Coordinates of C-alpha atoms and ligand atoms in Angstrom, one line a residue:
M1 CA 0.1 0.0 0.0
A2 CA 1.3 3.2 0.9
S3 CA 4.7 1.8 1.6
E4 CA 5.3 1.2 -2.2
F5 CA 5.8 5.1 -2.3
V6 CA 8.6 4.7 0.1
A7 CA 10.0 1.8 -1.6
A8 CA 9.9 3.4 -5.1
T9 CA 11.5 6.7 -4.2
G10 CA 13.6 6.1 -1.1
V11 CA 12.3 9.3 0.4
G12 CA 11.6 7.3 3.6
Q13 CA 15.2 7.2 4.3
P14 CA 16.6 10.1 6.3
A15 CA 19.6 11.3 4.2
E16 CA 21.8 11.2 7.4
P17 CA 21.4 9.3 10.8
A18 CA 18.9 11.6 12.5
D19 CA 20.6 13.6 15.3
P20 CA 17.9 13.6 18.2
R21 CA 19.4 16.8 19.5
Q22 CA 19.3 18.6 16.0
P23 CA 15.9 19.4 15.0
S24 CA 15.5 19.1 11.3
D25 CA 13.9 21.2 9.0
C26 CA 11.3 19.9 6.4
R27 CA 12.8 17.8 3.7
E28 CA 12.5 18.7 0.2
L29 CA 11.3 16.3 -2.3
S30 CA 12.3 16.0 -6.2
E31 CA 9.6 16.5 -9.0
E32 CA 9.9 12.6 -9.3
E33 CA 9.2 11.9 -5.7
I34 CA 6.2 14.4 -5.8
S35 CA 4.6 12.9 -8.8
A36 CA 5.2 9.5 -7.1
L37 CA 3.3 10.7 -4.0
V38 CA 0.3 12.1 -6.3
Q39 CA 0.0 8.7 -8.0
E40 CA 0.0 7.0 -4.5
I41 CA -2.7 9.2 -3.4
N42 CA -4.7 8.5 -6.3
R43 CA -4.1 4.9 -6.3
D44 CA -4.3 3.9 -2.5
G45 CA -6.2 6.9 -1.3
Y46 CA -3.3 8.4 0.8
A47 CA 0.6 8.4 1.0
V48 CA 3.0 8.9 3.7
L49 CA 6.4 10.1 4.3
P50 CA 7.9 8.0 7.0
R51 CA 9.9 9.9 9.9
Y52 CA 9.3 13.3 8.4
I53 CA 9.7 15.0 11.7
A54 CA 12.8 14.5 13.9
P55 CA 12.2 12.6 17.1
A56 CA 13.4 15.8 19.3
D57 CA 10.8 17.7 17.7
M58 CA 8.3 15.3 18.2
D59 CA 9.0 15.1 22.1
A60 CA 8.7 18.9 22.3
L61 CA 5.3 18.9 20.5
R62 CA 3.9 16.1 22.6
Q63 CA 4.9 18.0 25.9
F64 CA 3.3 21.1 24.1
V65 CA 0.0 19.2 23.4
R66 CA 0.0 17.6 26.9
D67 CA 0.3 21.2 28.4
R68 CA -2.7 22.6 26.3
V69 CA -4.9 19.6 27.2
T70 CA -4.1 20.3 30.9
E71 CA -4.9 23.8 30.4
A72 CA -8.1 23.1 28.6
G73 CA -9.3 20.9 31.7
N74 CA -8.4 17.6 30.1
R75 CA -11.2 18.1 27.6
Y76 CA -11.3 18.3 23.6
T77 CA -9.4 21.4 22.5
M78 CA -8.3 22.9 18.9
L79 CA -5.8 25.4 18.3
R80 CA -6.5 27.1 15.1
G81 CA -4.1 29.1 12.8
P82 CA -0.1 29.5 13.0
E83 CA 0.2 31.9 16.1
P84 CA -0.7 29.4 18.9
V85 CA 1.9 26.9 17.6
A86 CA 4.6 29.4 16.2
E87 CA 7.0 28.3 18.8
T88 CA 6.6 24.5 17.9
V89 CA 7.9 22.7 14.9
L90 CA 4.2 23.3 13.5
G91 CA 5.4 26.9 13.2
R92 CA 8.2 25.9 11.0
M93 CA 6.2 23.5 8.9
A94 CA 3.6 26.2 8.2
S95 CA 6.4 28.6 6.9
S96 CA 8.5 25.7 5.2
P97 CA 9.2 26.4 1.5
A98 CA 10.0 22.6 1.0
L99 CA 6.5 21.8 2.5
R100 CA 4.8 24.4 0.5
H101 CA 6.6 23.2 -2.4
I102 CA 5.5 19.6 -2.1
C103 CA 1.9 21.0 -1.5
M104 CA 1.7 23.3 -4.5
R105 CA 3.4 20.9 -7.0
A106 CA 1.2 18.0 -5.6
Y107 CA -2.0 20.3 -6.4
E108 CA -0.8 21.3 -9.8
I109 CA 0.0 17.6 -10.8
A110 CA -3.2 16.4 -9.5
T111 CA -5.6 19.2 -10.9
S112 CA -3.7 20.5 -14.0
R113 CA -4.6 24.0 -12.4
P114 CA -2.0 26.6 -11.2
A115 CA -1.4 26.1 -7.6
P116 CA -2.9 29.3 -5.6
D117 CA -1.2 31.3 -3.0
Q118 CA -3.3 30.7 0.0
P119 CA -2.3 30.3 3.3
Y120 CA -2.9 26.8 4.9
Y121 CA -6.0 26.3 7.1
Q122 CA -4.0 24.9 10.0
I123 CA -5.4 23.3 13.2
L124 CA -4.0 21.2 15.9
R125 CA -6.9 18.9 17.3
C126 CA -6.5 17.3 20.8
L127 CA -9.1 14.6 21.6
T128 CA -9.5 13.3 25.3
G129 CA -12.0 12.7 27.8
S130 CA -15.6 12.2 27.0
T131 CA -15.9 15.4 24.9
G132 CA -13.4 13.6 22.5
R133 CA -16.2 11.3 21.5
K134 CA -18.4 14.1 20.1
H135 CA -15.6 14.8 17.7
S136 CA -15.2 11.2 16.4
M137 CA -16.8 9.5 13.6
V138 CA -18.1 12.6 12.1
F139 CA -17.7 11.9 8.5
H140 CA -16.9 14.9 6.3
F141 CA -15.2 16.4 3.1
D142 CA -12.6 19.2 3.6
S143 CA -13.2 22.2 1.9
Y144 CA -9.6 22.3 1.0
V145 CA -8.1 19.9 -1.9
L146 CA -5.1 18.5 0.0
T147 CA -4.8 17.6 3.7
V148 CA -1.5 16.9 5.1
L149 CA -1.7 15.3 8.6
L150 CA 1.0 15.0 11.1
P151 CA -0.2 12.5 14.0
I152 CA 1.4 13.5 17.4
E153 CA -0.2 11.3 20.1
V154 CA -1.9 8.1 18.8
P155 CA -3.5 6.1 21.7
S156 CA -3.0 2.3 21.8
G157 CA -5.5 0.0 23.0
K158 CA -9.1 -0.9 22.0
D159 CA -10.2 2.6 20.6
S160 CA -7.1 3.8 19.0
G161 CA -8.3 6.7 17.0
E162 CA -7.5 5.7 13.5
L163 CA -8.1 7.9 10.5
I164 CA -11.1 6.2 8.4
V165 CA -11.3 7.2 4.9
L166 CA -13.5 6.4 1.7
P167 CA -10.8 7.7 -0.6
N168 CA -11.5 9.8 -3.7
F169 CA -15.1 9.7 -3.5
R170 CA -15.8 12.6 -5.4
R171 CA -14.2 15.1 -7.9
V172 CA -13.1 18.6 -7.3
R173 CA -16.4 20.4 -8.0
R174 CA -16.3 23.0 -10.6
W175 CA -19.1 25.1 -8.8
Y176 CA -19.4 25.9 -5.2
A177 CA -23.1 25.1 -5.6
S178 CA -22.3 21.4 -6.2
N179 CA -19.9 21.3 -3.3
L180 CA -22.7 22.7 -1.2
V181 CA -25.1 19.9 -2.5
D182 CA -22.4 17.2 -1.5
K183 CA -22.0 18.6 1.8
V184 CA -25.5 18.9 2.6
L185 CA -26.0 15.2 1.5
L186 CA -23.2 14.1 3.8
D187 CA -23.8 16.2 6.7
N188 CA -27.1 15.1 7.9
P189 CA -28.1 12.7 10.7
L190 CA -29.4 10.2 8.4
T191 CA -26.0 9.7 6.2
Q192 CA -24.1 10.1 9.2
W193 CA -25.7 7.1 10.8
G194 CA -25.6 5.2 7.5
L195 CA -21.9 5.7 7.2
R196 CA -21.2 4.7 11.0
S197 CA -23.3 1.6 10.4
L198 CA -21.3 0.7 7.2
A199 CA -18.0 1.1 8.9
K200 CA -19.1 -1.4 11.6
S201 CA -20.7 -3.9 8.9
L202 CA -18.4 -3.5 6.0
P203 CA -15.0 -2.3 7.4
D204 CA -13.4 -3.3 4.3
W205 CA -15.1 -0.7 2.2
F206 CA -13.1 1.9 4.2
L207 CA -9.2 2.5 4.8
R208 CA -8.5 2.4 8.6
I209 CA -5.2 3.9 8.9
S210 CA -3.2 3.3 12.2
M211 CA -0.7 6.3 12.1
V212 CA 2.5 6.6 13.3
P213 CA 3.6 9.7 15.0
G214 CA 6.1 11.8 13.2
D215 CA 5.2 10.3 9.9
L216 CA 3.5 12.8 7.5
Y217 CA 0.5 11.8 5.8
F218 CA -1.4 13.1 2.5
F219 CA -4.9 12.6 1.1
W220 CA -7.2 14.6 -0.9
G221 CA -9.5 15.8 1.9
Y222 CA -11.7 17.6 -0.5
R223 CA -12.4 14.4 -2.4
S224 CA -12.5 11.9 0.3
I225 CA -15.0 11.2 2.9
H226 CA -13.1 10.7 6.2
T227 CA -13.1 11.0 10.1
N228 CA -11.2 9.6 12.9
A229 CA -12.4 6.6 15.0
P230 CA -12.9 7.4 18.7
C231 CA -10.0 7.0 21.3
D232 CA -10.2 5.8 25.1
P233 CA -11.2 8.7 27.1
D234 CA -8.3 8.5 29.5
K235 CA -5.7 8.8 26.6
I236 CA -5.0 11.8 24.2
R237 CA -5.1 11.7 20.6
A238 CA -3.5 14.7 18.7
T239 CA -3.3 15.6 15.3
A240 CA -1.9 18.6 13.5
L241 CA -3.6 19.3 9.9
F242 CA -2.5 21.6 7.3
H243 CA -5.4 22.0 4.8
Y244 CA -4.2 23.6 1.3
A245 CA -6.1 25.3 -1.3
D246 CA -9.7 26.1 -1.2
P247 CA -11.1 25.6 -4.8
H248 CA -14.1 27.8 -4.3
R249 CA -12.3 30.7 -2.7
G250 CA -13.6 33.4 -5.1
S251 CA -17.1 32.0 -5.3
R252 CA -19.8 34.7 -5.4
L253 CA -22.5 32.3 -4.3
R254 CA -20.4 31.7 -1.2
A255 CA -19.8 35.2 -0.5
W256 CA -23.6 35.9 -0.8
L257 CA -24.4 33.0 1.6
G258 CA -21.6 34.5 4.0
R259 CA -19.8 31.1 4.4
Ligands
AKG1 O1 -7.8 14.3 13.3 C1 -7.9 13.5 12.2 O2 -7.5 12.4 12.1 C2 -8.7 14.1 10.9 C3 -9.2 15.5 11.1 C4 -9.8 16.2 9.9 O3 -10.2 15.5 9.1 C5 -9.9 17.5 9.8 O4 -9.5 18.3 10.6 O5 -10.3 18.0 8.7
FE2_2 FE1 -10.9 16.7 7.3

């Protein structure tokens, strides 16, 4: 599956032995590697760059997440935008030319459209406690073409918060109105109930990805129906997301609707 990408391109291997005291900047990928990444997302539903973030950065990030969760009273918490995470490796990722290049070229290769100069929609999601359940098994399409996901804390155990994906379910819509119809059809109690039932009764229909902290995951969030499985309430599940490129940014209908 996703490992083929690694085998084909060798991008999984760090160029030098990782020095745990030396936080690394984002690795660049060649044009061939980005093409292989896109092919893999198209074929398998997702691609992964193993060990993209250095262990020292991951340790600091885990501590950062624990501190924010404690501050939030051990409840679900979400940090939005670059400012609250500016001092962590997530701040460096958000401003990394190498990661930006991967996103823009992947977008161009996949859509044959020029990559727009839009900031990431960046969030850090921390699920824990009983409030974490409310934010699990909520199937959705993202509003952005490419979703880049860095798992930070992945709980082990019965409920271990996998990423669940029905990959590449729809095309990138030309019109915002079509996108809105898709979202209404998906985001209603009946469809949500149907998808939850299907995920239980026909699990093979879905990708269920057990993510590894420090690896970097890519999928077409706009095209894929996806969600996260629940995690045990006494554990933390934390993911950082960089969503890139809203195809309906200039839509007049959307401006009119005030969305
Ligand atoms: O946290 C995750 O695993 C997925 C979150 C997600 O899909 C989103 O924020 O758009
Ligand atoms: Fe999403």
